[in-house]
Short mmCIF file of C-alpha atoms in Angstrom, two decimals:
data_model
loop_
_atom_site.label_atom_id
_atom_site.label_comp_id
_atom_site.label_asym_id
_atom_site.label_seq_id
_atom_site.Cartn_x
_atom_site.Cartn_y
_atom_site.Cartn_z
CA MET A 1 -10.49 33.43 -8.99
CA SER A 2 -8.29 30.74 -7.47
CA VAL A 3 -8.52 31.52 -3.76
CA GLY A 4 -10.20 28.63 -1.98
CA MET A 5 -10.32 26.45 -5.08
CA THR A 6 -9.08 22.87 -4.74
CA VAL A 7 -7.23 21.15 -7.57
CA LEU A 8 -6.64 17.42 -7.56
CA VAL A 9 -3.40 16.53 -9.39
CA VAL A 10 -3.02 12.89 -10.42
CA ASP A 11 0.32 11.87 -11.94
CA ASP A 12 2.68 9.01 -11.08
CA GLU A 13 5.78 10.98 -12.12
CA PRO A 14 7.05 12.78 -9.00
CA SER A 15 8.70 15.56 -11.02
CA VAL A 16 5.48 16.39 -12.89
CA ARG A 17 3.33 16.10 -9.76
CA ASP A 18 5.71 18.28 -7.73
CA ALA A 19 5.96 20.89 -10.51
CA LEU A 20 2.18 21.09 -10.85
CA GLU A 21 1.79 21.36 -7.09
CA LEU A 22 4.28 24.25 -6.99
CA ILE A 23 2.78 26.07 -9.98
CA LEU A 24 -0.77 25.77 -8.68
CA SER A 25 0.08 26.62 -5.07
CA ASP A 26 1.91 29.73 -6.28
CA SER A 27 -1.24 30.63 -8.24
CA GLY A 28 -3.36 30.46 -5.08
CA TYR A 29 -4.92 27.01 -5.45
CA PHE A 30 -5.12 24.40 -2.71
CA VAL A 31 -3.60 21.25 -4.20
CA LEU A 32 -4.28 17.60 -3.42
CA ALA A 33 -1.71 15.35 -5.09
CA SER A 34 -2.05 11.66 -5.90
CA MET A 35 0.22 9.20 -7.63
CA SER A 36 -2.49 6.66 -8.47
CA GLY A 37 -6.03 6.54 -9.70
CA ARG A 38 -7.42 4.75 -6.66
CA ASP A 39 -5.82 7.21 -4.25
CA ALA A 40 -7.19 10.11 -6.30
CA LEU A 41 -10.71 8.69 -6.29
CA GLY A 42 -10.52 8.20 -2.53
CA LYS A 43 -9.46 11.82 -2.04
CA ALA A 44 -12.23 13.02 -4.33
CA HIS A 45 -14.79 11.12 -2.25
CA ARG A 46 -13.52 12.65 0.99
CA GLN A 47 -13.08 16.25 -0.14
CA ARG A 48 -14.73 18.68 -2.55
CA ILE A 49 -12.68 19.16 -5.70
CA ASP A 50 -13.12 22.11 -8.07
CA VAL A 51 -10.82 20.89 -10.86
CA ALA A 52 -8.85 17.71 -11.48
CA ILE A 53 -5.72 17.30 -13.59
CA VAL A 54 -5.29 13.64 -14.51
CA ASP A 55 -2.48 11.92 -16.38
CA VAL A 56 -3.66 9.30 -18.87
CA GLU A 57 -1.06 6.70 -17.87
CA LEU A 58 -1.23 5.73 -14.20
CA PRO A 59 0.16 2.59 -12.53
CA ASP A 60 -3.13 1.15 -11.32
CA MET A 61 -5.75 2.28 -13.82
CA SER A 62 -6.20 4.44 -16.88
CA GLY A 63 -6.50 8.17 -16.30
CA LEU A 64 -9.48 8.04 -18.65
CA ASP A 65 -11.18 5.69 -16.20
CA VAL A 66 -10.35 8.11 -13.37
CA LEU A 67 -11.95 10.86 -15.48
CA ARG A 68 -15.08 8.73 -15.92
CA HIS A 69 -15.37 7.93 -12.21
CA LEU A 70 -14.81 11.55 -11.18
CA ARG A 71 -17.47 12.77 -13.60
CA GLU A 72 -19.92 10.08 -12.48
CA LYS A 73 -19.52 11.26 -8.90
CA ASP A 74 -19.74 14.95 -9.85
CA PRO A 75 -20.97 15.62 -13.42
CA GLY A 76 -20.05 19.30 -13.07
CA LEU A 77 -16.43 18.62 -12.11
CA GLN A 78 -13.98 20.02 -14.62
CA VAL A 79 -11.23 17.53 -15.50
CA ILE A 80 -8.12 18.35 -17.50
CA VAL A 81 -6.31 15.37 -19.00
CA ILE A 82 -2.54 15.45 -19.50
CA THR A 83 -0.51 13.00 -21.56
CA ALA A 84 2.98 12.50 -22.93
CA ASN A 85 1.56 10.44 -25.81
CA PRO A 86 -1.21 12.50 -27.37
CA THR A 87 -2.92 10.41 -30.01
CA PRO A 88 -6.12 11.49 -31.71
CA ALA A 89 -7.85 8.47 -30.13
CA ILE A 90 -6.84 9.53 -26.59
CA VAL A 91 -7.89 13.12 -27.14
CA GLN A 92 -11.20 12.03 -28.66
CA GLU A 93 -11.91 9.58 -25.82
CA ALA A 94 -11.04 12.20 -23.19
CA ARG A 95 -13.47 14.66 -24.77
CA LYS A 96 -16.14 11.94 -25.07
CA ARG A 97 -15.80 11.26 -21.33
CA GLY A 98 -16.22 14.95 -20.54
CA ALA A 99 -12.68 16.33 -20.24
CA ALA A 100 -12.56 20.11 -20.22
CA ASP A 101 -9.17 20.07 -21.96
CA CYS A 102 -6.35 17.74 -22.99
CA LEU A 103 -2.81 19.06 -22.62
CA HIS A 104 0.34 17.48 -23.98
CA LYS A 105 3.46 17.02 -21.87
CA PRO A 106 5.68 18.91 -21.61
CA PHE A 107 3.57 22.01 -21.10
CA HIS A 108 4.29 25.53 -19.91
CA PRO A 109 3.10 26.57 -16.45
CA ALA A 110 0.90 29.25 -18.01
CA ASP A 111 -0.85 26.57 -20.11
CA ILE A 112 -2.00 24.74 -16.97
CA VAL A 113 -3.17 27.90 -15.22
CA ASP A 114 -5.01 29.03 -18.37
CA ALA A 115 -6.65 25.60 -18.78
CA ILE A 116 -7.87 25.68 -15.16
CA GLN A 117 -9.22 29.21 -15.50
CA SER A 118 -11.03 28.25 -18.73
CA ALA A 119 -12.46 25.13 -17.11
CA LEU A 120 -13.71 27.08 -14.10
CA ALA A 121 -15.32 29.66 -16.37
CA ARG A 122 -17.48 26.99 -18.05
CA PRO A 123 -21.18 27.13 -17.18
#
């Protein structure tokens, strides 16, 4: 169920951010978009977030640090990490910090929607 769910999208690449916003809006999600980690954390403190999609490489801080801060604020928040450079170390660290999933760029729109639905279905 996506109606009323808020997804925070954090990616400094406008094309990726815009594509995710379009895909998720079309799927019935309310989307908050950020191009930096600090902006994303500020938005997460001001508004309830159901799921976050966070790129690993951001201009001001690591997406893995954003993941950590988001989960410290809300341990139940489901965070999906996305990266263009998937190394085993990044995937392992994302999981260690509580990521629900780690997707590799480029991804298909259905992959993102499926990852969100799986994350929301977690107990």
